[in-house]
Amino acid sequence: MTVRIENVGRAVRETEYAVRGPIVNRAQELERQGREIIYCNIGNPQSLGQRPLTWVRQALALAEYPALLESAPGAFPADVAEVAREMLRGTHGHGLGVYTDSKGLHFVRQAVADFIRRRDGVAADPEAIFLTDGASKAAQGVLHLLVSGPRDGVLIPTPQYPLYSATLTLLGAARLPYQLDEGAQWKLTRQELEATLARARAGGITPRAVVVINPGNPTGAVLGEAEVEMVLEVARANDLAVLADEVYQENVYRPGERFVSFASALARRRLDDVSLFSFHSTSKGLLGECGHRGGYVECRNVPPEVMQEFVKLQSVALCANTVGQLVTYLMVTPPRPGGPSHARWEAERREVFQSLARRAELVERGLADVPGIQCNPVAGAMYAFPRITLPPGMSDEAWCLQLLEETGICVVPGTGFGQAPGTWHFRTTILPPVDRLEQVVRRIGEFHRRVGAR
Amino acid sequence: MTVRIENVGRAVRETEYAVRGPIVNRAQELERQGREIIYCNIGNPQSLGQRPLTWVRQALALAEYPALLESAPGAFPADVAEVAREMLRGTHGHGLGVYTDSKGLHFVRQAVADFIRRRDGVAADPEAIFLTDGASKAAQGVLHLLVSGPRDGVLIPTPQYPLYSATLTLLGAARLPYQLDEGAQWKLTRQELEATLARARAGGITPRAVVVINPGNPTGAVLGEAEVEMVLEVARANDLAVLADEVYQENVYRPGERFVSFASALARRRLDDVSLFSFHSTSKGLLGECGHRGGYVECRNVPPEVMQEFVKLQSVALCANTVGQLVTYLMVTPPRPGGPSHARWEAERREVFQSLARRAELVERGLADVPGIQCNPVAGAMYAFPRITLPPGMSDEAWCLQLLEETGICVVPGTGFGQAPGTWHFRTTILPPVDRLEQVVRRIGEFHRRVGAR
């Protein structure tokens, strides 16, 4: 054959993405053989029964086929018809079939800017907002701008979401892992960031940026105001861009915790020279619209000539999909209070939120009693990342594979996210419906009592 | 600021994508100042009045909001309701909000395989088909697999669609341009391919693949069977993968010309060792659904371990958007003859096709009479790439800019696509509605009579 594996580049071959790695492939194989599998490997809420918000889907149906506004007027509440008309006007009447600006539709970017202003009390510029096919593409695009070879490095947390390690490997840049403190509920410390920077420099690497995931994936931790500000100060002192992965900003369950955006902290501390890229997504939060691939990045303190390069990168594949752009619009544009859709929208959101909060607690408590498993609070996001004690010679990968074979539960080994040497973990989502999740937690407990160590 | 332009990598900064380059930026600037602009820079049919197919949009509306199947049953033909139910079953009942397999939904890949079998009389494997956010992402992904540094090269036509040059620049690989013969209706010759290969090898570059665009963008030329087979033979003899950009396969207007797929030629000649990647899209053809970002690549004679690397690349950003995947399904799954939607679907398609054919002829003929403009037949695709004779000291970029300033017509200079030294061209789409297109052609003629040379 005229294509051979040995000609595929090393960067591609060395890239790993555990959330869809070998354990998941094995799960799919078992499923094809007729085994029932419970997928806890990926944050894909609607695949496990979460219902989409009616507000979003009604508006999309009308935007796809606007003739319904005439032919089935009774089938939609008046405010849905109104928002659909608004969205169609926003496409200059062309509808969803057209390429948009490389940055995305202007009215959506304006709505995102308004959302940021409402959330943070800080002005935002629609021209500094890029709509992307999910936040993953946004993060990949930004990293592409910031690194250009093996001497450029980016700080990423350990444990981290493997999008970051995979993208840096693909780009041939250096990964600079900083360790979150598991003993202190995955705390992020200045000392650890600075030690990581020093190690990098000693190795001849120029640190270019720091990635922070808040709320944390896979940790479930939520950063406090002081931690967010500390990261920005370290970034300023060390000439780093900040990549703030804030896709779980609506997923904070624990009373007393709240989401603090990097944009708000930047403004509060008047750090006008720290370049910030913050990511948001339609896939998480209370929408769970993963398949629609909607997301954005907001750039702050980024020179226009760098943003121009980003526009060019985006333009090569033309634009993000229009439906995902509209889902982003609908995420930041709720029905008006008093309108016909508002009560339903609120009730559906409340149900999703309360159910997620209940499941976060269920996982945290259910695993707390198992000898050999230690689980930090699931304060936010959609995952638990429990530490497991294993008998000598057993790896987390072997543990996950055996769990899958014996119970049909598919989780991802800690290796895929990074973990302190000598420790083992797994990541599970909190997403199966309550009754199944109870089963998952019970079976994991039984399994670990059998095969684990104390 | 902690991000600066001088730290952006050279590959990114050197990348160019003329279809959305400086001329287009200037057009948008003029538009914001109130000027009326006719955008002929990009193949974006629905932005210029082409209507989406009702079959596609009705089915998408139902898939977004399946409750309509109950609440507004009369609003949709029975076969649309049926195809929508089929698509929802294909998502395992989860609907459009879920991440799919990295390759895309299996039932869509199966439908694409069936489509290829019907088109070419050749079996196709759904496991070798990847659904992507438009064909652009598919081409970028495949190139990422095939080259890994400055010593790897890919043959691309001159003139070419700048996706290919841009992606190779981003990947840091060598572009190996081969010249299409403008004097022979943009013919592709073995001699030119072999000369290009020899030049590359003499320069220490290993040619890895050859890109062919058929029907041609920007040339409008349609390859004959002999040319397609010749490319495959050259690929075999020189150990090249073939990238067949076949997104305009439905856009063949000229009587006597027909589209010959690379897959069919591969099978006919039993070239079972030539690795072929063929691309198709929902953006062109008779759908023109650009904004939905649907597309696919079919791999043939590609070793499974290489496809596995492709799966991994795709998995890092999880999957293509689900709506684009469904548009791909609907593109290859027409309404059944005799069903309630069939006549309308056929009539809408016929109207689009006939109108495109008429406009192709209009551009070709309208420019033929202008002294100093030579235009090959627009046999296929959606563009003309006329050669213009310019007075000494004038470039095609200057010509395009002046055309824009004086007439509001936005076309792209030949420089963005590549052209033989000493020749100048521009690319225009054939997409404005007939009356405006007549205006465009007339004004370009008047303009060139004034500023051009003979």
mmCIF file of C-alpha atoms in Angstrom, chain A residues 1-5 7-9 12-13 15 17 20 28 42-44 46-47 54 57-58 60-61 64-65 68 72 75-76 94 96-102 133 136-137 140 144-146 148 161 163 166-167 170 208 235 239-241 273-275 277 283-284 288-293 301-303 305-306 309 312-313 315-323, chain B residues 1-5 7-9 12-13 15 17 20 28 42-44 46-47 54 57-58 60-61 64-65 68 72 75-76 94 96-102 133 136-137 140 144-146 148 161 163 166-167 170 208 235 239-241 273-275 277 283-284 288-293 301-303 305-306 309 312-313 315-323:
data_model
loop_
_atom_site.group_PDB
_atom_site.id
_atom_site.type_symbol
_atom_site.label_atom_id
_atom_site.label_comp_id
_atom_site.label_asym_id
_atom_site.label_seq_id
_atom_site.Cartn_x
_atom_site.Cartn_y
_atom_site.Cartn_z
ATOM 1 C CA MET A 1 0.000 0.000 0.000
ATOM 2 C CA THR A 2 1.147 3.530 -0.715
ATOM 3 C CA VAL A 3 0.409 4.623 2.874
ATOM 4 C CA ARG A 4 2.222 2.856 5.710
ATOM 5 C CA ILE A 5 2.215 3.273 9.453
ATOM 6 C CA ASN A 7 5.465 7.108 7.602
ATOM 7 C CA VAL A 8 2.908 8.514 10.006
ATOM 8 C CA GLY A 9 4.629 11.214 12.044
ATOM 9 C CA VAL A 12 0.634 11.723 15.772
ATOM 10 C CA ARG A 13 1.662 8.235 16.865
ATOM 11 C CA THR A 15 -0.583 11.228 20.965
ATOM 12 C CA TYR A 17 -6.470 10.316 24.319
ATOM 13 C CA ARG A 20 -11.619 7.160 23.987
ATOM 14 C CA GLN A 28 -17.572 -1.404 22.532
ATOM 15 C CA ILE A 42 -17.194 10.398 28.980
ATOM 16 C CA GLY A 43 -19.254 13.437 29.915
ATOM 17 C CA ASN A 44 -22.079 12.757 27.452
ATOM 18 C CA GLN A 46 -27.903 12.952 26.890
ATOM 19 C CA SER A 47 -26.583 9.482 26.101
ATOM 20 C CA THR A 54 -37.235 22.368 25.186
ATOM 21 C CA ARG A 57 -34.713 22.381 20.565
ATOM 22 C CA GLN A 58 -37.919 24.173 19.644
ATOM 23 C CA LEU A 60 -33.548 25.042 16.477
ATOM 24 C CA ALA A 61 -36.413 23.201 14.755
ATOM 25 C CA GLU A 64 -33.898 24.721 10.411
ATOM 26 C CA TYR A 65 -37.310 24.892 8.762
ATOM 27 C CA LEU A 68 -43.144 25.940 10.324
ATOM 28 C CA ALA A 72 -47.655 24.987 12.350
ATOM 29 C CA ALA A 75 -46.924 24.113 17.759
ATOM 30 C CA PHE A 76 -44.559 26.684 19.309
ATOM 31 C CA HIS A 94 -29.885 33.411 4.911
ATOM 32 C CA LEU A 96 -28.399 27.924 8.726
ATOM 33 C CA GLY A 97 -27.026 26.825 5.363
ATOM 34 C CA VAL A 98 -24.389 29.516 4.954
ATOM 35 C CA TYR A 99 -20.774 29.817 5.942
ATOM 36 C CA THR A 100 -20.537 32.518 8.571
ATOM 37 C CA ASP A 101 -17.684 34.884 9.381
ATOM 38 C CA SER A 102 -14.616 32.919 10.453
ATOM 39 C CA ASP A 133 -17.076 23.547 17.067
ATOM 40 C CA SER A 136 -12.097 21.533 22.294
ATOM 41 C CA LYS A 137 -11.489 23.153 18.918
ATOM 42 C CA GLN A 140 -6.631 23.464 20.099
ATOM 43 C CA HIS A 144 -1.617 26.332 18.026
ATOM 44 C CA LEU A 145 -1.096 30.094 18.298
ATOM 45 C CA LEU A 146 0.972 29.978 21.465
ATOM 46 C CA SER A 148 5.751 26.620 17.886
ATOM 47 C CA TYR A 161 -8.268 16.584 30.762
ATOM 48 C CA LEU A 163 -7.286 17.265 25.328
ATOM 49 C CA ALA A 166 -2.854 15.367 23.287
ATOM 50 C CA THR A 167 -2.872 18.743 21.554
ATOM 51 C CA LEU A 170 0.443 16.889 18.275
ATOM 52 C CA ARG A 208 4.352 30.227 27.239
ATOM 53 C CA ALA A 235 1.099 34.476 34.785
ATOM 54 C CA ASP A 239 4.995 36.235 31.039
ATOM 55 C CA LEU A 240 2.411 33.476 30.551
ATOM 56 C CA ALA A 241 -0.901 33.462 28.736
ATOM 57 C CA ASP A 273 -1.261 42.958 30.644
ATOM 58 C CA VAL A 274 -2.165 39.310 31.257
ATOM 59 C CA SER A 275 -3.465 37.635 28.095
ATOM 60 C CA PHE A 277 -8.332 32.956 26.809
ATOM 61 C CA SER A 283 -21.848 20.458 25.921
ATOM 62 C CA LYS A 284 -21.826 20.693 29.702
ATOM 63 C CA GLY A 288 -25.561 18.846 27.735
ATOM 64 C CA GLU A 289 -25.735 19.490 23.979
ATOM 65 C CA CYS A 290 -22.479 17.663 23.209
ATOM 66 C CA GLY A 291 -23.389 16.521 19.701
ATOM 67 C CA HIS A 292 -24.139 20.025 18.512
ATOM 68 C CA ARG A 293 -20.508 21.058 18.962
ATOM 69 C CA ASN A 301 -5.569 41.457 26.515
ATOM 70 C CA VAL A 302 -4.604 39.705 23.309
ATOM 71 C CA PRO A 303 -2.952 41.960 20.707
ATOM 72 C CA GLU A 305 -2.325 41.071 15.326
ATOM 73 C CA VAL A 306 -2.405 37.783 17.296
ATOM 74 C CA GLU A 309 -3.659 35.051 13.162
ATOM 75 C CA LYS A 312 -6.753 33.066 9.711
ATOM 76 C CA LEU A 313 -6.424 29.671 11.432
ATOM 77 C CA SER A 315 -10.771 30.588 8.200
ATOM 78 C CA VAL A 316 -8.875 27.658 6.676
ATOM 79 C CA ALA A 317 -11.817 25.379 7.554
ATOM 80 C CA LEU A 318 -14.168 28.359 7.051
ATOM 81 C CA CYS A 319 -16.316 28.493 10.221
ATOM 82 C CA ALA A 320 -17.881 26.598 13.107
ATOM 83 C CA ASN A 321 -21.142 24.831 12.353
ATOM 84 C CA THR A 322 -24.090 27.217 12.424
ATOM 85 C CA VAL A 323 -26.342 25.056 14.590
ATOM 86 C CA MET B 1 0.813 41.645 27.208
ATOM 87 C CA THR B 2 1.803 38.076 27.934
ATOM 88 C CA VAL B 3 1.041 37.021 24.356
ATOM 89 C CA ARG B 4 2.952 38.707 21.534
ATOM 90 C CA ILE B 5 2.945 38.317 17.794
ATOM 91 C CA ASN B 7 6.018 34.331 19.658
ATOM 92 C CA VAL B 8 3.408 33.026 17.231
ATOM 93 C CA GLY B 9 5.015 30.251 15.213
ATOM 94 C CA VAL B 12 1.040 29.925 11.468
ATOM 95 C CA ARG B 13 2.218 33.360 10.386
ATOM 96 C CA THR B 15 -0.126 30.467 6.271
ATOM 97 C CA TYR B 17 -5.958 31.637 2.854
ATOM 98 C CA ARG B 20 -10.964 35.007 3.142
ATOM 99 C CA GLN B 28 -16.561 43.831 4.582
ATOM 100 C CA ILE B 42 -16.631 32.007 -1.858
ATOM 101 C CA GLY B 43 -18.817 29.059 -2.825
ATOM 102 C CA ASN B 44 -21.621 29.868 -0.381
ATOM 103 C CA GLN B 46 -27.457 29.929 0.147
ATOM 104 C CA SER B 47 -25.981 33.347 0.941
ATOM 105 C CA THR B 54 -37.182 20.930 1.791
ATOM 106 C CA ARG B 57 -34.703 20.827 6.412
ATOM 107 C CA GLN B 58 -37.999 19.164 7.318
ATOM 108 C CA LEU B 60 -33.682 18.100 10.523
ATOM 109 C CA ALA B 61 -36.480 20.055 12.215
ATOM 110 C CA GLU B 64 -34.064 18.444 16.587
ATOM 111 C CA TYR B 65 -37.476 18.416 18.197
ATOM 112 C CA LEU B 68 -43.342 17.604 16.598
ATOM 113 C CA ALA B 72 -47.788 18.760 14.552
ATOM 114 C CA ALA B 75 -47.002 19.605 9.154
ATOM 115 C CA PHE B 76 -44.727 16.936 7.602
ATOM 116 C CA HIS B 94 -30.456 9.569 22.098
ATOM 117 C CA LEU B 96 -28.713 14.981 18.300
ATOM 118 C CA GLY B 97 -27.317 16.030 21.688
ATOM 119 C CA VAL B 98 -24.793 13.235 22.100
ATOM 120 C CA TYR B 99 -21.185 12.773 21.149
ATOM 121 C CA THR B 100 -21.049 10.064 18.517
ATOM 122 C CA ASP B 101 -18.303 7.584 17.727
ATOM 123 C CA SER B 102 -15.143 9.402 16.681
ATOM 124 C CA ASP B 133 -17.145 18.885 10.051
ATOM 125 C CA SER B 136 -12.053 20.676 4.867
ATOM 126 C CA LYS B 137 -11.546 19.026 8.244
ATOM 127 C CA GLN B 140 -6.696 18.518 7.088
ATOM 128 C CA HIS B 144 -1.817 15.445 9.205
ATOM 129 C CA LEU B 145 -1.463 11.650 8.935
ATOM 130 C CA LEU B 146 0.628 11.678 5.780
ATOM 131 C CA SER B 148 5.548 14.820 9.393
ATOM 132 C CA TYR B 161 -7.955 25.452 -3.584
ATOM 133 C CA LEU B 163 -7.042 24.732 1.849
ATOM 134 C CA ALA B 166 -2.543 26.436 3.928
ATOM 135 C CA THR B 167 -2.727 23.069 5.655
ATOM 136 C CA LEU B 170 0.649 24.779 8.968
ATOM 137 C CA ARG B 208 4.031 11.278 0.025
ATOM 138 C CA ALA B 235 0.655 7.170 -7.549
ATOM 139 C CA ASP B 239 4.442 5.259 -3.773
ATOM 140 C CA LEU B 240 1.980 8.119 -3.299
ATOM 141 C CA ALA B 241 -1.334 8.263 -1.519
ATOM 142 C CA ASP B 273 -2.104 -1.183 -3.416
ATOM 143 C CA VAL B 274 -2.851 2.483 -4.043
ATOM 144 C CA SER B 275 -4.091 4.208 -0.895
ATOM 145 C CA PHE B 277 -8.760 9.102 0.372
ATOM 146 C CA SER B 283 -21.722 22.166 1.174
ATOM 147 C CA LYS B 284 -21.692 21.929 -2.609
ATOM 148 C CA GLY B 288 -25.344 23.936 -0.688
ATOM 149 C CA GLU B 289 -25.586 23.312 3.071
ATOM 150 C CA CYS B 290 -22.260 25.007 3.874
ATOM 151 C CA GLY B 291 -23.153 26.166 7.374
ATOM 152 C CA HIS B 292 -24.048 22.703 8.558
ATOM 153 C CA ARG B 293 -20.451 21.522 8.136
ATOM 154 C CA ASN B 301 -6.368 0.489 0.687
ATOM 155 C CA VAL B 302 -5.356 2.198 3.893
ATOM 156 C CA PRO B 303 -3.818 -0.123 6.505
ATOM 157 C CA GLU B 305 -3.183 0.735 11.888
ATOM 158 C CA VAL B 306 -3.101 4.005 9.925
ATOM 159 C CA GLU B 309 -4.263 6.798 14.053
ATOM 160 C CA LYS B 312 -7.288 8.925 17.463
ATOM 161 C CA LEU B 313 -6.801 12.290 15.756
ATOM 162 C CA SER B 315 -11.211 11.577 18.948
ATOM 163 C CA VAL B 316 -9.193 14.424 20.484
ATOM 164 C CA ALA B 317 -12.030 16.817 19.574
ATOM 165 C CA LEU B 318 -14.527 13.972 20.078
ATOM 166 C CA CYS B 319 -16.654 13.910 16.896
ATOM 167 C CA ALA B 320 -18.111 15.863 14.006
ATOM 168 C CA ASN B 321 -21.301 17.772 14.730
ATOM 169 C CA THR B 322 -24.348 15.513 14.644
ATOM 170 C CA VAL B 323 -26.492 17.770 12.464
#
